[in-house]
Coordinates of N, CA and C in Angstrom, one line a residue:
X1 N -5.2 -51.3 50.3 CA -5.2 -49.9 50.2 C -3.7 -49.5 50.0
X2 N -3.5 -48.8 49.2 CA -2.2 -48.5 49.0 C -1.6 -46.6 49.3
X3 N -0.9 -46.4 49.0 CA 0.0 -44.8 49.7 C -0.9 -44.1 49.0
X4 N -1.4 -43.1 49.5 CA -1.8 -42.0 48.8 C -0.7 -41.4 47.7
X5 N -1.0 -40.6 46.8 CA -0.1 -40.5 45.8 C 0.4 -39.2 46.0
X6 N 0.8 -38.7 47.0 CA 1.2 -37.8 47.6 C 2.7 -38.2 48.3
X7 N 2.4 -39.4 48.8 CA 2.7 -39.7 49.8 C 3.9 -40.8 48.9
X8 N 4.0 -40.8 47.9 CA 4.8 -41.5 46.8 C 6.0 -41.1 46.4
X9 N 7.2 -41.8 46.0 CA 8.4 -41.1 45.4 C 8.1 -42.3 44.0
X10 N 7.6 -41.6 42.9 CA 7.6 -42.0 41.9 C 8.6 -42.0 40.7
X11 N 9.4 -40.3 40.3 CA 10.1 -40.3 39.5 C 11.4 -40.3 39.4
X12 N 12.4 -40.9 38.3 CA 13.7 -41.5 38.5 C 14.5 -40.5 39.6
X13 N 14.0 -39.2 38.9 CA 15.1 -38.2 39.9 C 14.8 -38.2 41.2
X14 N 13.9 -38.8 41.6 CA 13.5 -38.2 43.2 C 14.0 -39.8 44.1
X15 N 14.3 -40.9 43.2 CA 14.9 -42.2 43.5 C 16.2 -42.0 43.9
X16 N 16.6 -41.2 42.3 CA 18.2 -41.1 42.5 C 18.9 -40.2 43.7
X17 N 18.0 -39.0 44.1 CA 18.4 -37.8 45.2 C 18.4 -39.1 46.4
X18 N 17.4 -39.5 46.6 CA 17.4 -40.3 47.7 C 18.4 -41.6 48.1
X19 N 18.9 -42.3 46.6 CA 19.7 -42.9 46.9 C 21.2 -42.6 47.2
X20 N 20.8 -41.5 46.7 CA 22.7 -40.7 46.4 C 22.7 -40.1 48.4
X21 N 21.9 -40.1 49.2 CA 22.3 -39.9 50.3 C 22.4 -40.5 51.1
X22 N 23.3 -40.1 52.0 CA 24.4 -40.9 53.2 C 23.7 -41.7 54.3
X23 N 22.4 -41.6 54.3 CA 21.5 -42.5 54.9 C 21.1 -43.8 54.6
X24 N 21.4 -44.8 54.9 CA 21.2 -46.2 54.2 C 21.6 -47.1 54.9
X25 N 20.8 -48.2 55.1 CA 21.3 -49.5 55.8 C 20.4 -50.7 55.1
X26 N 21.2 -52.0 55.4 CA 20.6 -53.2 54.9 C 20.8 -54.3 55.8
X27 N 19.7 -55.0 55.0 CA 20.3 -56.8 55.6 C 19.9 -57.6 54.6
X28 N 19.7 -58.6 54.8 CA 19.6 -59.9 53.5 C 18.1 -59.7 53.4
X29 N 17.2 -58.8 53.6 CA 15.8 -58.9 52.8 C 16.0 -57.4 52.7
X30 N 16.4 -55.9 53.0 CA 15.4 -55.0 52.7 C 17.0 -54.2 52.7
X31 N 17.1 -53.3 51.9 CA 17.6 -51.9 51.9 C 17.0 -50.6 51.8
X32 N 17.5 -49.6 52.9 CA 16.4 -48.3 53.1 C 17.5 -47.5 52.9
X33 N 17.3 -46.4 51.8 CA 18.0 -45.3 52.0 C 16.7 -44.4 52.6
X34 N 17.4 -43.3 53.1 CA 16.6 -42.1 53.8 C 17.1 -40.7 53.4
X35 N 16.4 -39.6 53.3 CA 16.9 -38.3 53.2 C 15.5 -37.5 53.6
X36 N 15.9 -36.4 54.3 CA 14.8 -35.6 55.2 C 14.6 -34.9 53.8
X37 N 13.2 -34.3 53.3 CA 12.6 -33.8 52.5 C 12.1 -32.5 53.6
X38 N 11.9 -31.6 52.3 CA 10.9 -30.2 53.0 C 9.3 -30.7 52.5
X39 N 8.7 -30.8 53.0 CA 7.2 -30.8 53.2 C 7.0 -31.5 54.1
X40 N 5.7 -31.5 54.8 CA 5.3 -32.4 55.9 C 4.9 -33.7 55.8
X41 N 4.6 -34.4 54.6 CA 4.0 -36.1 54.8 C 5.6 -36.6 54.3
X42 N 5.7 -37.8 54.8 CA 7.4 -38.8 54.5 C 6.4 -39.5 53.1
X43 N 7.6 -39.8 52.3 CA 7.2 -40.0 51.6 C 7.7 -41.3 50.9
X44 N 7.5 -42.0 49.7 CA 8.2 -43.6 50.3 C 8.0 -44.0 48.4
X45 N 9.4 -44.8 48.2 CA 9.4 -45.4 47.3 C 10.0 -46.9 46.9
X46 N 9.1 -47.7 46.8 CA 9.6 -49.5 46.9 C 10.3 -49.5 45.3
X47 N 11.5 -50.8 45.5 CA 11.8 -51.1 44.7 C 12.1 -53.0 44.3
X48 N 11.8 -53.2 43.8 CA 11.5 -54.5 43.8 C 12.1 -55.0 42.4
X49 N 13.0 -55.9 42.6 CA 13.6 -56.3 40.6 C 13.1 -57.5 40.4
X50 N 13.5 -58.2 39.6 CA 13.3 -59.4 39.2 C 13.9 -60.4 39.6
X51 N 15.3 -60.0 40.3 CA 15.8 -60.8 41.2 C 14.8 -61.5 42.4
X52 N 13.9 -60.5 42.5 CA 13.1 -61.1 43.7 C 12.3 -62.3 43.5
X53 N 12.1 -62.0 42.4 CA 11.4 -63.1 42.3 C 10.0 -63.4 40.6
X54 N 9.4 -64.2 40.4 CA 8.4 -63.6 39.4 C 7.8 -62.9 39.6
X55 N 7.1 -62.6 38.6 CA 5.6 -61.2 39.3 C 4.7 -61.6 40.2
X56 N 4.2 -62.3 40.4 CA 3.6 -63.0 41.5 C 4.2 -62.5 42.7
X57 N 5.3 -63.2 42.8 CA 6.0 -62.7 44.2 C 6.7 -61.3 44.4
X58 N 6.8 -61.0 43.6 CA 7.4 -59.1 43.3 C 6.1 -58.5 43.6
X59 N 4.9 -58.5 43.4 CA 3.6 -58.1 43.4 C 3.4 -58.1 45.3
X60 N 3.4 -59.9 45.8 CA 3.5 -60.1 47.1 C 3.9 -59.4 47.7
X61 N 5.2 -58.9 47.5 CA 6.5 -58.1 48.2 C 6.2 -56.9 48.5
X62 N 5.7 -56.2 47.0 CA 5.1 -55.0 47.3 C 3.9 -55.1 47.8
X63 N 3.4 -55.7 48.0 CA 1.5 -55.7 48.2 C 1.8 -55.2 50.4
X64 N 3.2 -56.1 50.3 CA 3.4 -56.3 52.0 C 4.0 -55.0 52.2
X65 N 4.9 -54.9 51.6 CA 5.2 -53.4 51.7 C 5.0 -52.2 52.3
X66 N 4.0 -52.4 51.3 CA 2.4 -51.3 51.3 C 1.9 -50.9 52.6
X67 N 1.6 -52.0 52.7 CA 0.9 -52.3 54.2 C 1.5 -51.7 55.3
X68 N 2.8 -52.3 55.4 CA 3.5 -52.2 56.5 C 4.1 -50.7 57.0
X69 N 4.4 -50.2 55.6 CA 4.6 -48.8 55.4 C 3.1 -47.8 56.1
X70 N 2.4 -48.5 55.5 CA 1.4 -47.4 56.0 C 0.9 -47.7 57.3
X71 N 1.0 -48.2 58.0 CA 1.0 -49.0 59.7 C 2.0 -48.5 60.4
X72 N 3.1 -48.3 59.8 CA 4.8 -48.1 60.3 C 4.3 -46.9 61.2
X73 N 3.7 -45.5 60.6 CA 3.4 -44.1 61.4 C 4.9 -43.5 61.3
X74 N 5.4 -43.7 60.2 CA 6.2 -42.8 59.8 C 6.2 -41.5 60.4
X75 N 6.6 -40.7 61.2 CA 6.8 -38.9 61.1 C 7.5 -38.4 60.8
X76 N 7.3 -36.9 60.6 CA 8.6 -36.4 59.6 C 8.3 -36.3 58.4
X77 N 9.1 -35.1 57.9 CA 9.2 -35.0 56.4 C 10.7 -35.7 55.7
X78 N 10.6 -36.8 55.5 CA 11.2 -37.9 54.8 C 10.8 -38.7 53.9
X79 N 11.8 -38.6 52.5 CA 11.9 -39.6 51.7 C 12.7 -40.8 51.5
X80 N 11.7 -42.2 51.8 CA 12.5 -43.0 52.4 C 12.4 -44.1 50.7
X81 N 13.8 -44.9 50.3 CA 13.3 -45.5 49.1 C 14.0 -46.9 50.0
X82 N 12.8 -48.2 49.7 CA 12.9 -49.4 50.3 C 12.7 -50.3 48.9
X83 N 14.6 -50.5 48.9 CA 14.6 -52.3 47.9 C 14.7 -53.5 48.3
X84 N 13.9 -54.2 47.5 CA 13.3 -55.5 48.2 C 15.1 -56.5 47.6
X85 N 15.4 -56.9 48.4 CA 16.7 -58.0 47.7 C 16.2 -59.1 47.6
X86 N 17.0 -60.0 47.2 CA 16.5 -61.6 46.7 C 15.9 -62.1 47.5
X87 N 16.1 -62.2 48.8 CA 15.6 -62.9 50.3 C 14.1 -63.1 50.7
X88 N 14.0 -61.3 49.9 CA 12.7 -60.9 50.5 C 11.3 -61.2 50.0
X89 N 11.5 -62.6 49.0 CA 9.9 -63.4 48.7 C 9.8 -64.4 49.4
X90 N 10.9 -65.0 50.3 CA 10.8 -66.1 50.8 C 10.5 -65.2 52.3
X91 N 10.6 -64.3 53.0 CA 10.8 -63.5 53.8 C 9.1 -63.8 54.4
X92 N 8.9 -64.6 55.8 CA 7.7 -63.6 56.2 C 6.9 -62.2 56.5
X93 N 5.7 -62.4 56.5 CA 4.9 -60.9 56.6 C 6.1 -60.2 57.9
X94 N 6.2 -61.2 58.7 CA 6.7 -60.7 60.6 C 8.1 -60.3 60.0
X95 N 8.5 -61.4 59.3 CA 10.5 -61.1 59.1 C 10.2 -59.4 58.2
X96 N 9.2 -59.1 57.2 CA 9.5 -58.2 56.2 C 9.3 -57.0 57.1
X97 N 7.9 -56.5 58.5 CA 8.1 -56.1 59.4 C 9.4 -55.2 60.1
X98 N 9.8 -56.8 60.4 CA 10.6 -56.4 61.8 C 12.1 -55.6 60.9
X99 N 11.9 -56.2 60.0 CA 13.1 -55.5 58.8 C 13.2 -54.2 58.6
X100 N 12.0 -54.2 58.1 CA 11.6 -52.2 57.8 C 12.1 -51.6 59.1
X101 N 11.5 -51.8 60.4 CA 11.2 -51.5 61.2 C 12.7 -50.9 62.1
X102 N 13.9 -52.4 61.9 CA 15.0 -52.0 62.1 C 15.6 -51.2 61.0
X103 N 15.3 -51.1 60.2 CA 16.4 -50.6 59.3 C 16.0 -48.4 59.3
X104 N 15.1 -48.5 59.5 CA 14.8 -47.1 59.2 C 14.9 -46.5 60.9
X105 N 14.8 -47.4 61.8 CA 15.7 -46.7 63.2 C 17.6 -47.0 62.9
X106 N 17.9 -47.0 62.4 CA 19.2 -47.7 62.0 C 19.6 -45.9 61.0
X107 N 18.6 -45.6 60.1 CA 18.6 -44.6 59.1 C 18.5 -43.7 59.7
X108 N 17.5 -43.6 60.9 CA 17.3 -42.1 62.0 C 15.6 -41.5 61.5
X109 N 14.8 -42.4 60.5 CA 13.5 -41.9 60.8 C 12.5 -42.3 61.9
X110 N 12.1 -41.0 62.5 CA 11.1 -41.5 63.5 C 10.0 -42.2 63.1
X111 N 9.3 -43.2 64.1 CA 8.9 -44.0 63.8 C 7.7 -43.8 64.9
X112 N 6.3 -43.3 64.7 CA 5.7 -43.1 65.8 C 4.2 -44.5 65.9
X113 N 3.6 -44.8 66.9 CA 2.4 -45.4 66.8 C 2.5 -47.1 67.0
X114 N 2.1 -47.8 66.5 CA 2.3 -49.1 66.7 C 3.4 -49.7 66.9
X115 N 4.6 -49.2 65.5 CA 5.5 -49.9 65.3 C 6.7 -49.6 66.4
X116 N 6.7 -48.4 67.1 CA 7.3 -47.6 67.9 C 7.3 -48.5 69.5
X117 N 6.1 -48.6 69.5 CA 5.8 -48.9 70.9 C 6.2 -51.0 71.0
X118 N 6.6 -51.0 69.7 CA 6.6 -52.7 69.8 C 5.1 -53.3 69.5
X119 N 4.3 -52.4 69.3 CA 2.4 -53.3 69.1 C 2.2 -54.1 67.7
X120 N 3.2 -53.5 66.8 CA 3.3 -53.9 65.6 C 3.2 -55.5 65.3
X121 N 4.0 -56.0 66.2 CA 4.1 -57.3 66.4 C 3.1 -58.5 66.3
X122 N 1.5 -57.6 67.1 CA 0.6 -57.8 67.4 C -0.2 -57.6 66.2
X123 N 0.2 -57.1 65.0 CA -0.7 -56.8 63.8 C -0.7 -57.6 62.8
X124 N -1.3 -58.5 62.4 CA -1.6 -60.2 61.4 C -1.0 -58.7 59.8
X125 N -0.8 -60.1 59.6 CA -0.5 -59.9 58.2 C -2.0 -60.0 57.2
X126 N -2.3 -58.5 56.6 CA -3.8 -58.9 56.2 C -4.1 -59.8 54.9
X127 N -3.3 -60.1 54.4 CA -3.3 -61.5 53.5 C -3.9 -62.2 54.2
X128 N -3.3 -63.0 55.2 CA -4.0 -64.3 55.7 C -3.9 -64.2 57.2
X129 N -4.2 -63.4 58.1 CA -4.8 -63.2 59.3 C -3.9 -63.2 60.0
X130 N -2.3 -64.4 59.8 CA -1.4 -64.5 60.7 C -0.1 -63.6 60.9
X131 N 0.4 -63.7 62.0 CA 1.9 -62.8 62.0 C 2.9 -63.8 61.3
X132 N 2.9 -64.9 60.5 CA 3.9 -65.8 59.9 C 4.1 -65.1 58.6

């Protein structure tokens, strides 16, 4: 199941506003910029190059993404844009996780529900059942 299309940052300008602001942190699998939007749902745009990897595994990346984003419990009205770096095909379900998870408390969005409380941990990767 993937983001409602509401809930999407689709077009170039709405990439660029968000990257152009002072919110942003990284590590060797995930970069998150952030910028508070006016409306109530956060809203979220992956970016994934070819560095990552073939389509197969760019596909993977975002497939986990997806997931993890919509589990996170994001609050707030925030547009958050998340690029996948080279790292991030070899990157476990848990490692791609716990990445998001730091980086967007690192950026200042609240983070309410599973991932907040540490339960996240506890949530298999629904590809293949495990947290690896």
């Amino acid at each position: 199941m993937g983001l409602p299309r509401r809930q999407r940052i689709q077009r170039p300008d709405e990439f660029r506003r968000v990257l152009a602001s002072r919110r942003k942190a990284s590590d060797s699998v995930l970069t998150v910029a952030a910028a508070p939007c006016q409306g109530g749902l956060p809203r979220f745009g992956l970016s994934v190059s070819k560095r990552v990897g073939n389509a197969v595994e760019r596909n993977r990346v975002k497939r986990r993404l997806r997931e993890i984003i919509r589990q996170s419990g994001v609050s707030g009205a925030w547009e958050v844009v998340v690029t996948a770096r080279a790292g991030a095909s070899e990157a476990s379900y848990r490692r791609l996780r716990e990445s998001l998870e730091r980086l967007l408390g690192r950026v200042g969005v609240p983070i309410a529900g599973p991932v907040a409380d540490g339960g996240a941990s506890a949530l298999p990767d629904p590809e293949t059942g495990t947290n690896e």
